[in-house]
Amino acid sequence: MLAAHDFDFICRLVRERAAIVLEPGKEYLAQSRLEPVAKEAGLGSVTELVAALRTGTSRGLHDKVIDAMTTNETSFFRDNHPYESLRKSILPEIIERNASRRSLDIWCCASSTGQEPYSVALTIKEHFPELSTWRVNIRATDISPSALDKARSGRFSQLEVNRGLPVTLLVKWFTRQGAFWEIDPSIRSLVSFELQNLAAPWMATMPYDLVLLRNVLIYFDLETKRQILGQVRKVLRPGGYLLLGGSETTLAIDNNYERVTMDRTGWHRPIK
C-alpha cells in the first residue's frame, strides 16, 4: 500500500495540476491507477514513481500521472432521462429561438471517452432532421489526453456499447470492426475534441446554447466550483441551459442560476 507521505504528495500534485481533491482513504485508488504508469516508465513500484516525480525533471511523467488519476466513468445516454428532456423540451426550444441564425452550439465538458457528446449527436441525427442544413457544433473537452484519443477514434468495445446504447442505434449508426464497433463518420463529424483543464484559466470561446457539465463538480473544492460555474455563465447565450449531474447543484455555490425542471430533469439557467 502507498505510504502516507507518498499519498500526500500525489494528493498535492493532482490538486495543483487539475484541482481534483483526493479524499483520505483513497490510497488504494492511487496505488491501482499508478501501477501501470510506474511499469510503463520502467520503475519497480509506485513508491519509485513518486520518488521520480519528486525530482521534477520529467513533465511528461507528471502529465501521465494526472491522466491516470482522472476519473473517466461514462456511458452512452447516461441516466437516460436527461436525453429525453433534451429531445422533448430543450432542443425544440433552442431550435425555435435560433431559427433565424440556423446554428446550434453545444459544449460537453469533461467528455471522457466520448459517449456523452456522441449521445447528443445521435439524438440530433435521429430526431431533428431539420438541423441537417444548420451549422451544428458539439465541442467536447477533457483533461485526459488518452481519453480524448479514444473519443476521437469513435471505436468502442462490446462492453461499452452494451452500456446504455439501444441496439437499434448500434445497428444503424455503428459498423463492426473486429472486436470493436466504429461510429458512423456523419456522427463523428458533428463533434470536435479538445484538451482542456476546467480549473485552469479559460481561453476566449464562442457562446453556447447548451453546456453539459455532468458529474464533474463533485471532484472540486468549493472555490473551484464557484470559478467554473461563473465561467459557464459567461459563455452561455441568453436563454441557454446548463446541465449538471444528478447529485450536483448550484445552490450555495453560485446563486446566479435558477433551476428549471423539465421531464424529470433539472436544468440550470443564468438569472437575467
PDB file of C-alpha atoms in Angstrom:
ATOM      1  CA  MET A   1       0.000   0.000   0.000  1.00  0.00           C
ATOM      2  CA  LEU A   2       1.120   3.541  -0.750  1.00  0.00           C
ATOM      3  CA  ALA A   3       2.900   5.194   2.179  1.00  0.00           C
ATOM      4  CA  ALA A   4       1.148   8.187   3.757  1.00  0.00           C
ATOM      5  CA  HIS A   5       3.815  10.708   2.718  1.00  0.00           C
ATOM      6  CA  ASP A   6       3.736   9.433  -0.887  1.00  0.00           C
ATOM      7  CA  PHE A   7      -0.066   9.607  -0.992  1.00  0.00           C
ATOM      8  CA  ASP A   8       0.069  13.165   0.357  1.00  0.00           C
ATOM      9  CA  PHE A   9       2.445  14.073  -2.473  1.00  0.00           C
ATOM     10  CA  ILE A  10       0.069  12.614  -5.083  1.00  0.00           C
ATOM     11  CA  CYS A  11      -2.846  14.488  -3.481  1.00  0.00           C
ATOM     12  CA  ARG A  12      -0.978  17.781  -3.719  1.00  0.00           C
ATOM     13  CA  LEU A  13       0.097  17.097  -7.296  1.00  0.00           C
ATOM     14  CA  VAL A  14      -3.377  16.346  -8.656  1.00  0.00           C
ATOM     15  CA  ARG A  15      -4.859  19.276  -6.731  1.00  0.00           C
ATOM     16  CA  GLU A  16      -2.268  21.726  -8.050  1.00  0.00           C
ATOM     17  CA  ARG A  17      -2.401  20.478 -11.652  1.00  0.00           C
ATOM     18  CA  ALA A  18      -6.075  19.534 -12.033  1.00  0.00           C
ATOM     19  CA  ALA A  19      -7.889  20.896  -8.936  1.00  0.00           C
ATOM     20  CA  ILE A  20      -9.006  17.329  -8.193  1.00  0.00           C
ATOM     21  CA  VAL A  21      -9.479  16.636  -4.488  1.00  0.00           C
ATOM     22  CA  LEU A  22      -8.465  13.150  -3.357  1.00  0.00           C
ATOM     23  CA  GLU A  23     -10.124  12.266  -0.078  1.00  0.00           C
ATOM     24  CA  PRO A  24      -8.263  10.412   2.726  1.00  0.00           C
ATOM     25  CA  GLY A  25      -8.704   6.683   2.367  1.00  0.00           C
ATOM     26  CA  LYS A  26      -8.177   6.705  -1.413  1.00  0.00           C
ATOM     27  CA  GLU A  27      -4.653   5.285  -1.183  1.00  0.00           C
ATOM     28  CA  TYR A  28      -5.853   2.071  -2.821  1.00  0.00           C
ATOM     29  CA  LEU A  29      -7.183   4.078  -5.782  1.00  0.00           C
ATOM     30  CA  ALA A  30      -3.903   5.901  -6.285  1.00  0.00           C
ATOM     31  CA  GLN A  31      -1.973   2.622  -5.976  1.00  0.00           C
ATOM     32  CA  SER A  32      -4.079   0.780  -8.563  1.00  0.00           C
ATOM     33  CA  ARG A  33      -4.129   3.623 -11.084  1.00  0.00           C
ATOM     34  CA  LEU A  34      -0.437   4.463 -10.819  1.00  0.00           C
ATOM     35  CA  GLU A  35       0.975   0.935 -11.002  1.00  0.00           C
ATOM     36  CA  PRO A  36       0.609   0.828 -14.829  1.00  0.00           C
ATOM     37  CA  VAL A  37       2.270   4.269 -15.071  1.00  0.00           C
ATOM     38  CA  ALA A  38       5.211   3.053 -12.990  1.00  0.00           C
ATOM     39  CA  LYS A  39       5.529  -0.103 -15.082  1.00  0.00           C
ATOM     40  CA  GLU A  40       5.427   1.841 -18.371  1.00  0.00           C
ATOM     41  CA  ALA A  41       8.157   4.162 -17.062  1.00  0.00           C
ATOM     42  CA  GLY A  42      10.359   1.172 -16.219  1.00  0.00           C
ATOM     43  CA  LEU A  43      10.036   1.685 -12.475  1.00  0.00           C
ATOM     44  CA  GLY A  44       9.638  -1.123  -9.995  1.00  0.00           C
ATOM     45  CA  SER A  45       6.844   0.338  -7.871  1.00  0.00           C
ATOM     46  CA  VAL A  46       4.580   3.311  -7.264  1.00  0.00           C
ATOM     47  CA  THR A  47       6.986   4.330  -4.492  1.00  0.00           C
ATOM     48  CA  GLU A  48       9.739   4.625  -7.098  1.00  0.00           C
ATOM     49  CA  LEU A  49       7.338   6.558  -9.325  1.00  0.00           C
ATOM     50  CA  VAL A  50       6.665   9.100  -6.577  1.00  0.00           C
ATOM     51  CA  ALA A  51      10.405   9.440  -5.971  1.00  0.00           C
ATOM     52  CA  ALA A  52      10.881  10.214  -9.662  1.00  0.00           C
ATOM     53  CA  LEU A  53       8.053  12.728  -9.559  1.00  0.00           C
ATOM     54  CA  ARG A  54       9.646  14.492  -6.604  1.00  0.00           C
ATOM     55  CA  THR A  55      12.724  15.279  -8.702  1.00  0.00           C
ATOM     56  CA  GLY A  56      10.524  17.337 -11.012  1.00  0.00           C
ATOM     57  CA  THR A  57      12.685  16.559 -14.033  1.00  0.00           C
ATOM     58  CA  SER A  58      10.036  14.890 -16.197  1.00  0.00           C
ATOM     59  CA  ARG A  59       6.966  16.943 -17.068  1.00  0.00           C
ATOM     60  CA  GLY A  60       5.778  14.071 -19.244  1.00  0.00           C
ATOM     61  CA  LEU A  61       5.693  11.761 -16.221  1.00  0.00           C
ATOM     62  CA  HIS A  62       3.664  14.307 -14.257  1.00  0.00           C
ATOM     63  CA  ASP A  63       1.169  14.536 -17.112  1.00  0.00           C
ATOM     64  CA  LYS A  64       0.797  10.741 -17.228  1.00  0.00           C
ATOM     65  CA  VAL A  65       0.058  10.654 -13.502  1.00  0.00           C
ATOM     66  CA  ILE A  66      -2.628  13.336 -13.845  1.00  0.00           C
ATOM     67  CA  ASP A  67      -4.091  11.406 -16.777  1.00  0.00           C
ATOM     68  CA  ALA A  68      -4.163   8.189 -14.750  1.00  0.00           C
ATOM     69  CA  MET A  69      -5.783   9.848 -11.735  1.00  0.00           C
ATOM     70  CA  THR A  70      -8.600  11.349 -13.797  1.00  0.00           C
ATOM     71  CA  THR A  71     -11.913   9.530 -13.455  1.00  0.00           C
ATOM     72  CA  ASN A  72     -13.254   8.505 -16.876  1.00  0.00           C
ATOM     73  CA  GLU A  73     -16.532   6.875 -15.860  1.00  0.00           C
ATOM     74  CA  THR A  74     -19.090   7.376 -18.629  1.00  0.00           C
ATOM     75  CA  SER A  75     -21.659   5.573 -20.761  1.00  0.00           C
ATOM     76  CA  PHE A  76     -23.973   6.160 -23.696  1.00  0.00           C
ATOM     77  CA  PHE A  77     -27.188   8.020 -22.806  1.00  0.00           C
ATOM     78  CA  ARG A  78     -26.188   8.052 -19.145  1.00  0.00           C
ATOM     79  CA  ASP A  79     -29.256   8.171 -16.841  1.00  0.00           C
ATOM     80  CA  ASN A  80     -31.447   8.345 -19.978  1.00  0.00           C
ATOM     81  CA  HIS A  81     -33.965  10.953 -18.741  1.00  0.00           C
ATOM     82  CA  PRO A  82     -31.690  13.963 -19.467  1.00  0.00           C
ATOM     83  CA  TYR A  83     -31.639  12.891 -23.121  1.00  0.00           C
ATOM     84  CA  GLU A  84     -35.428  12.514 -23.121  1.00  0.00           C
ATOM     85  CA  SER A  85     -35.678  16.046 -21.766  1.00  0.00           C
ATOM     86  CA  LEU A  86     -33.171  17.227 -24.356  1.00  0.00           C
ATOM     87  CA  ARG A  87     -35.261  15.674 -27.135  1.00  0.00           C
ATOM     88  CA  LYS A  88     -38.720  16.705 -25.909  1.00  0.00           C
ATOM     89  CA  SER A  89     -38.115  20.162 -24.454  1.00  0.00           C
ATOM     90  CA  ILE A  90     -34.661  21.716 -24.573  1.00  0.00           C
ATOM     91  CA  LEU A  91     -33.647  21.272 -28.208  1.00  0.00           C
ATOM     92  CA  PRO A  92     -37.078  22.236 -29.627  1.00  0.00           C
ATOM     93  CA  GLU A  93     -36.934  25.462 -27.582  1.00  0.00           C
ATOM     94  CA  ILE A  94     -33.389  26.274 -28.717  1.00  0.00           C
ATOM     95  CA  ILE A  95     -34.180  25.429 -32.342  1.00  0.00           C
ATOM     96  CA  GLU A  96     -37.146  27.781 -32.344  1.00  0.00           C
ATOM     97  CA  ARG A  97     -35.066  30.547 -30.784  1.00  0.00           C
ATOM     98  CA  ASN A  98     -32.185  30.068 -33.222  1.00  0.00           C
ATOM     99  CA  ALA A  99     -34.302  29.724 -36.368  1.00  0.00           C
ATOM    100  CA  SER A 100     -33.007  32.921 -37.932  1.00  0.00           C
ATOM    101  CA  ARG A 101     -29.379  32.158 -37.082  1.00  0.00           C
ATOM    102  CA  ARG A 102     -29.615  28.494 -38.098  1.00  0.00           C
ATOM    103  CA  SER A 103     -26.841  27.385 -35.784  1.00  0.00           C
ATOM    104  CA  LEU A 104     -26.550  25.252 -32.651  1.00  0.00           C
ATOM    105  CA  ASP A 105     -23.595  25.283 -30.282  1.00  0.00           C
ATOM    106  CA  ILE A 106     -23.194  22.699 -27.507  1.00  0.00           C
ATOM    107  CA  TRP A 107     -20.296  22.133 -25.124  1.00  0.00           C
ATOM    108  CA  CYS A 108     -19.766  18.801 -23.353  1.00  0.00           C
ATOM    109  CA  CYS A 109     -17.261  19.456 -20.563  1.00  0.00           C
ATOM    110  CA  ALA A 110     -15.226  16.563 -19.149  1.00  0.00           C
ATOM    111  CA  SER A 111     -16.401  14.392 -22.035  1.00  0.00           C
ATOM    112  CA  SER A 112     -14.131  11.455 -21.166  1.00  0.00           C
ATOM    113  CA  THR A 113     -14.023   8.803 -23.925  1.00  0.00           C
ATOM    114  CA  GLY A 114     -16.787  10.423 -25.963  1.00  0.00           C
ATOM    115  CA  GLN A 115     -20.005   8.590 -25.124  1.00  0.00           C
ATOM    116  CA  GLU A 116     -21.772  11.742 -23.922  1.00  0.00           C
ATOM    117  CA  PRO A 117     -21.116  14.004 -26.948  1.00  0.00           C
ATOM    118  CA  TYR A 118     -21.826  11.121 -29.319  1.00  0.00           C
ATOM    119  CA  SER A 119     -25.118  10.506 -27.498  1.00  0.00           C
ATOM    120  CA  VAL A 120     -26.020  14.166 -28.061  1.00  0.00           C
ATOM    121  CA  ALA A 121     -25.044  13.866 -31.731  1.00  0.00           C
ATOM    122  CA  LEU A 122     -27.136  10.688 -32.118  1.00  0.00           C
ATOM    123  CA  THR A 123     -30.129  12.444 -30.549  1.00  0.00           C
ATOM    124  CA  ILE A 124     -29.804  15.269 -33.062  1.00  0.00           C
ATOM    125  CA  LYS A 125     -29.405  12.937 -36.042  1.00  0.00           C
ATOM    126  CA  GLU A 126     -32.291  10.706 -35.017  1.00  0.00           C
ATOM    127  CA  HIS A 127     -34.897  13.293 -34.039  1.00  0.00           C
ATOM    128  CA  PHE A 128     -34.069  16.630 -35.678  1.00  0.00           C
ATOM    129  CA  PRO A 129     -33.576  16.172 -39.427  1.00  0.00           C
ATOM    130  CA  GLU A 130     -34.198  19.898 -39.916  1.00  0.00           C
ATOM    131  CA  LEU A 131     -30.769  20.530 -38.385  1.00  0.00           C
ATOM    132  CA  SER A 132     -29.051  18.856 -41.345  1.00  0.00           C
ATOM    133  CA  THR A 133     -28.868  22.266 -43.039  1.00  0.00           C
ATOM    134  CA  TRP A 134     -27.756  24.093 -39.882  1.00  0.00           C
ATOM    135  CA  ARG A 135     -24.279  24.699 -38.529  1.00  0.00           C
ATOM    136  CA  VAL A 136     -24.149  22.230 -35.629  1.00  0.00           C
ATOM    137  CA  ASN A 137     -21.120  22.370 -33.345  1.00  0.00           C
ATOM    138  CA  ILE A 138     -20.678  19.940 -30.470  1.00  0.00           C
ATOM    139  CA  ARG A 139     -17.447  20.765 -28.653  1.00  0.00           C
ATOM    140  CA  ALA A 140     -16.160  18.076 -26.298  1.00  0.00           C
ATOM    141  CA  THR A 141     -13.299  18.717 -23.880  1.00  0.00           C
ATOM    142  CA  ASP A 142     -11.433  16.722 -21.265  1.00  0.00           C
ATOM    143  CA  ILE A 143      -8.239  16.898 -19.215  1.00  0.00           C
ATOM    144  CA  SER A 144      -7.175  13.362 -20.194  1.00  0.00           C
ATOM    145  CA  PRO A 145      -5.208  13.021 -23.450  1.00  0.00           C
ATOM    146  CA  SER A 146      -5.720   9.245 -23.514  1.00  0.00           C
ATOM    147  CA  ALA A 147      -9.490   9.598 -23.084  1.00  0.00           C
ATOM    148  CA  LEU A 148      -9.595  12.146 -25.903  1.00  0.00           C
ATOM    149  CA  ASP A 149      -7.579   9.889 -28.214  1.00  0.00           C
ATOM    150  CA  LYS A 150     -10.101   7.114 -27.676  1.00  0.00           C
ATOM    151  CA  ALA A 151     -13.021   9.512 -28.142  1.00  0.00           C
ATOM    152  CA  ARG A 152     -11.641  10.788 -31.447  1.00  0.00           C
ATOM    153  CA  SER A 153     -11.266   7.236 -32.733  1.00  0.00           C
ATOM    154  CA  GLY A 154     -15.003   6.632 -32.351  1.00  0.00           C
ATOM    155  CA  ARG A 155     -14.263   2.976 -31.590  1.00  0.00           C
ATOM    156  CA  PHE A 156     -15.951   1.206 -28.696  1.00  0.00           C
ATOM    157  CA  SER A 157     -15.820  -2.297 -27.269  1.00  0.00           C
ATOM    158  CA  GLN A 158     -18.824  -4.588 -26.984  1.00  0.00           C
ATOM    159  CA  LEU A 159     -18.989  -3.860 -23.256  1.00  0.00           C
ATOM    160  CA  GLU A 160     -19.014  -0.113 -23.895  1.00  0.00           C
ATOM    161  CA  VAL A 161     -21.821  -0.202 -26.462  1.00  0.00           C
ATOM    162  CA  ASN A 162     -23.794  -2.519 -24.174  1.00  0.00           C
ATOM    163  CA  ARG A 163     -23.839   0.235 -21.568  1.00  0.00           C
ATOM    164  CA  GLY A 164     -26.780   2.463 -22.476  1.00  0.00           C
ATOM    165  CA  LEU A 165     -26.764   2.305 -26.277  1.00  0.00           C
ATOM    166  CA  PRO A 166     -30.056   0.990 -27.720  1.00  0.00           C
ATOM    167  CA  VAL A 167     -29.491  -1.887 -30.143  1.00  0.00           C
ATOM    168  CA  THR A 168     -31.442  -0.044 -32.849  1.00  0.00           C
ATOM    169  CA  LEU A 169     -28.912   2.815 -32.750  1.00  0.00           C
ATOM    170  CA  LEU A 170     -25.995   0.398 -32.621  1.00  0.00           C
ATOM    171  CA  VAL A 171     -27.129  -1.360 -35.799  1.00  0.00           C
ATOM    172  CA  LYS A 172     -27.985   1.888 -37.584  1.00  0.00           C
ATOM    173  CA  TRP A 173     -25.026   4.088 -36.693  1.00  0.00           C
ATOM    174  CA  PHE A 174     -22.116   1.714 -35.929  1.00  0.00           C
ATOM    175  CA  THR A 175     -20.052  -0.704 -38.013  1.00  0.00           C
ATOM    176  CA  ARG A 176     -18.401  -3.811 -36.590  1.00  0.00           C
ATOM    177  CA  GLN A 177     -14.620  -3.690 -36.933  1.00  0.00           C
ATOM    178  CA  GLY A 178     -13.140  -6.831 -35.417  1.00  0.00           C
ATOM    179  CA  ALA A 179     -13.664  -6.677 -31.655  1.00  0.00           C
ATOM    180  CA  PHE A 180     -14.873  -3.062 -31.805  1.00  0.00           C
ATOM    181  CA  TRP A 181     -17.803  -1.003 -33.035  1.00  0.00           C
ATOM    182  CA  GLU A 182     -16.968   2.129 -35.016  1.00  0.00           C
ATOM    183  CA  ILE A 183     -19.357   5.078 -35.065  1.00  0.00           C
ATOM    184  CA  ASP A 184     -20.577   6.444 -38.397  1.00  0.00           C
ATOM    185  CA  PRO A 185     -18.483   9.325 -39.806  1.00  0.00           C
ATOM    186  CA  SER A 186     -21.608  11.500 -40.107  1.00  0.00           C
ATOM    187  CA  ILE A 187     -21.982  11.326 -36.317  1.00  0.00           C
ATOM    188  CA  ARG A 188     -18.291  11.755 -35.628  1.00  0.00           C
ATOM    189  CA  SER A 189     -18.114  14.845 -37.833  1.00  0.00           C
ATOM    190  CA  LEU A 190     -20.544  16.701 -35.542  1.00  0.00           C
ATOM    191  CA  VAL A 191     -18.139  16.521 -32.597  1.00  0.00           C
ATOM    192  CA  SER A 192     -14.744  18.160 -32.089  1.00  0.00           C
ATOM    193  CA  PHE A 193     -12.495  17.063 -29.217  1.00  0.00           C
ATOM    194  CA  GLU A 194     -10.054  19.333 -27.380  1.00  0.00           C
ATOM    195  CA  LEU A 195      -7.802  19.147 -24.329  1.00  0.00           C
ATOM    196  CA  GLN A 196      -8.943  21.477 -21.543  1.00  0.00           C
ATOM    197  CA  ASN A 197      -8.433  21.749 -17.806  1.00  0.00           C
ATOM    198  CA  LEU A 198     -11.636  23.293 -16.465  1.00  0.00           C
ATOM    199  CA  ALA A 199      -9.864  24.501 -13.326  1.00  0.00           C
ATOM    200  CA  ALA A 200      -7.288  26.486 -15.334  1.00  0.00           C
ATOM    201  CA  PRO A 201      -7.995  29.930 -16.854  1.00  0.00           C
ATOM    202  CA  TRP A 202     -10.310  29.626 -19.859  1.00  0.00           C
ATOM    203  CA  MET A 203      -9.366  30.978 -23.243  1.00  0.00           C
ATOM    204  CA  ALA A 204     -11.912  33.132 -25.047  1.00  0.00           C
ATOM    205  CA  THR A 205     -14.581  30.906 -26.529  1.00  0.00           C
ATOM    206  CA  MET A 206     -17.782  31.156 -28.557  1.00  0.00           C
ATOM    207  CA  PRO A 207     -21.137  31.452 -26.794  1.00  0.00           C
ATOM    208  CA  TYR A 208     -23.072  28.216 -26.294  1.00  0.00           C
ATOM    209  CA  ASP A 209     -26.750  27.330 -26.284  1.00  0.00           C
ATOM    210  CA  LEU A 210     -26.166  24.370 -24.008  1.00  0.00           C
ATOM    211  CA  VAL A 211     -23.369  23.322 -21.644  1.00  0.00           C
ATOM    212  CA  LEU A 212     -23.202  19.803 -20.212  1.00  0.00           C
ATOM    213  CA  LEU A 213     -21.107  19.706 -17.047  1.00  0.00           C
ATOM    214  CA  ARG A 214     -22.235  16.393 -15.617  1.00  0.00           C
ATOM    215  CA  ASN A 215     -20.623  14.626 -12.662  1.00  0.00           C
ATOM    216  CA  VAL A 216     -17.597  16.926 -12.718  1.00  0.00           C
ATOM    217  CA  LEU A 217     -18.059  19.450  -9.916  1.00  0.00           C
ATOM    218  CA  ILE A 218     -18.074  16.664  -7.313  1.00  0.00           C
ATOM    219  CA  TYR A 219     -14.283  16.353  -7.726  1.00  0.00           C
ATOM    220  CA  PHE A 220     -13.517  20.006  -6.969  1.00  0.00           C
ATOM    221  CA  ASP A 221     -13.366  22.168  -3.849  1.00  0.00           C
ATOM    222  CA  LEU A 222     -15.893  24.945  -3.278  1.00  0.00           C
ATOM    223  CA  GLU A 223     -13.794  27.774  -4.693  1.00  0.00           C
ATOM    224  CA  THR A 224     -13.069  25.847  -7.907  1.00  0.00           C
ATOM    225  CA  LYS A 225     -16.769  25.028  -8.286  1.00  0.00           C
ATOM    226  CA  ARG A 226     -17.604  28.738  -7.996  1.00  0.00           C
ATOM    227  CA  GLN A 227     -14.943  29.642 -10.519  1.00  0.00           C
ATOM    228  CA  ILE A 228     -16.186  27.101 -13.075  1.00  0.00           C
ATOM    229  CA  LEU A 229     -19.887  27.970 -12.669  1.00  0.00           C
ATOM    230  CA  GLY A 230     -19.034  31.646 -13.051  1.00  0.00           C
ATOM    231  CA  GLN A 231     -17.162  30.932 -16.269  1.00  0.00           C
ATOM    232  CA  VAL A 232     -20.078  28.885 -17.604  1.00  0.00           C
ATOM    233  CA  ARG A 233     -22.434  31.828 -17.080  1.00  0.00           C
ATOM    234  CA  LYS A 234     -20.161  33.961 -19.241  1.00  0.00           C
ATOM    235  CA  VAL A 235     -20.221  31.541 -22.180  1.00  0.00           C
ATOM    236  CA  LEU A 236     -23.950  30.713 -22.179  1.00  0.00           C
ATOM    237  CA  ARG A 237     -26.140  32.565 -24.658  1.00  0.00           C
ATOM    238  CA  PRO A 238     -29.226  34.329 -23.276  1.00  0.00           C
ATOM    239  CA  GLY A 239     -31.766  31.587 -22.614  1.00  0.00           C
ATOM    240  CA  GLY A 240     -29.052  28.924 -22.665  1.00  0.00           C
ATOM    241  CA  TYR A 241     -29.046  25.941 -20.319  1.00  0.00           C
ATOM    242  CA  LEU A 242     -26.533  24.202 -18.072  1.00  0.00           C
ATOM    243  CA  LEU A 243     -26.924  20.503 -17.216  1.00  0.00           C
ATOM    244  CA  LEU A 244     -25.217  19.127 -14.102  1.00  0.00           C
ATOM    245  CA  GLY A 245     -25.057  15.598 -12.729  1.00  0.00           C
ATOM    246  CA  GLY A 246     -27.994  14.246 -10.770  1.00  0.00           C
ATOM    247  CA  SER A 247     -26.284  14.805  -7.403  1.00  0.00           C
ATOM    248  CA  GLU A 248     -24.849  18.225  -8.272  1.00  0.00           C
ATOM    249  CA  THR A 249     -26.321  21.662  -7.660  1.00  0.00           C
ATOM    250  CA  THR A 250     -25.573  25.372  -7.918  1.00  0.00           C
ATOM    251  CA  LEU A 251     -27.216  26.061  -4.538  1.00  0.00           C
ATOM    252  CA  ALA A 252     -24.900  27.708  -2.001  1.00  0.00           C
ATOM    253  CA  ILE A 253     -22.225  27.806  -4.708  1.00  0.00           C
ATOM    254  CA  ASP A 254     -23.452  30.274  -7.335  1.00  0.00           C
ATOM    255  CA  ASN A 255     -26.777  31.985  -6.680  1.00  0.00           C
ATOM    256  CA  ASN A 256     -26.898  33.465 -10.181  1.00  0.00           C
ATOM    257  CA  TYR A 257     -28.642  30.384 -11.558  1.00  0.00           C
ATOM    258  CA  GLU A 258     -32.241  29.258 -11.440  1.00  0.00           C
ATOM    259  CA  ARG A 259     -33.247  25.597 -11.600  1.00  0.00           C
ATOM    260  CA  VAL A 260     -35.835  24.615 -14.206  1.00  0.00           C
ATOM    261  CA  THR A 261     -37.315  21.098 -14.147  1.00  0.00           C
ATOM    262  CA  MET A 262     -38.313  19.615 -17.496  1.00  0.00           C
ATOM    263  CA  ASP A 263     -39.304  15.987 -17.980  1.00  0.00           C
ATOM    264  CA  ARG A 264     -37.863  14.926 -14.607  1.00  0.00           C
ATOM    265  CA  THR A 265     -34.545  16.620 -15.368  1.00  0.00           C
ATOM    266  CA  GLY A 266     -33.242  19.667 -13.531  1.00  0.00           C
ATOM    267  CA  TRP A 267     -31.651  22.220 -15.855  1.00  0.00           C
ATOM    268  CA  HIS A 268     -29.918  25.400 -14.734  1.00  0.00           C
ATOM    269  CA  ARG A 269     -30.274  28.780 -16.383  1.00  0.00           C
ATOM    270  CA  PRO A 270     -28.453  32.021 -15.520  1.00  0.00           C
ATOM    271  CA  ILE A 271     -30.740  34.552 -13.865  1.00  0.00           C
ATOM    272  CA  LYS A 272     -31.324  37.518 -16.127  1.00  0.00           C
TER     273      LYS A 272
END
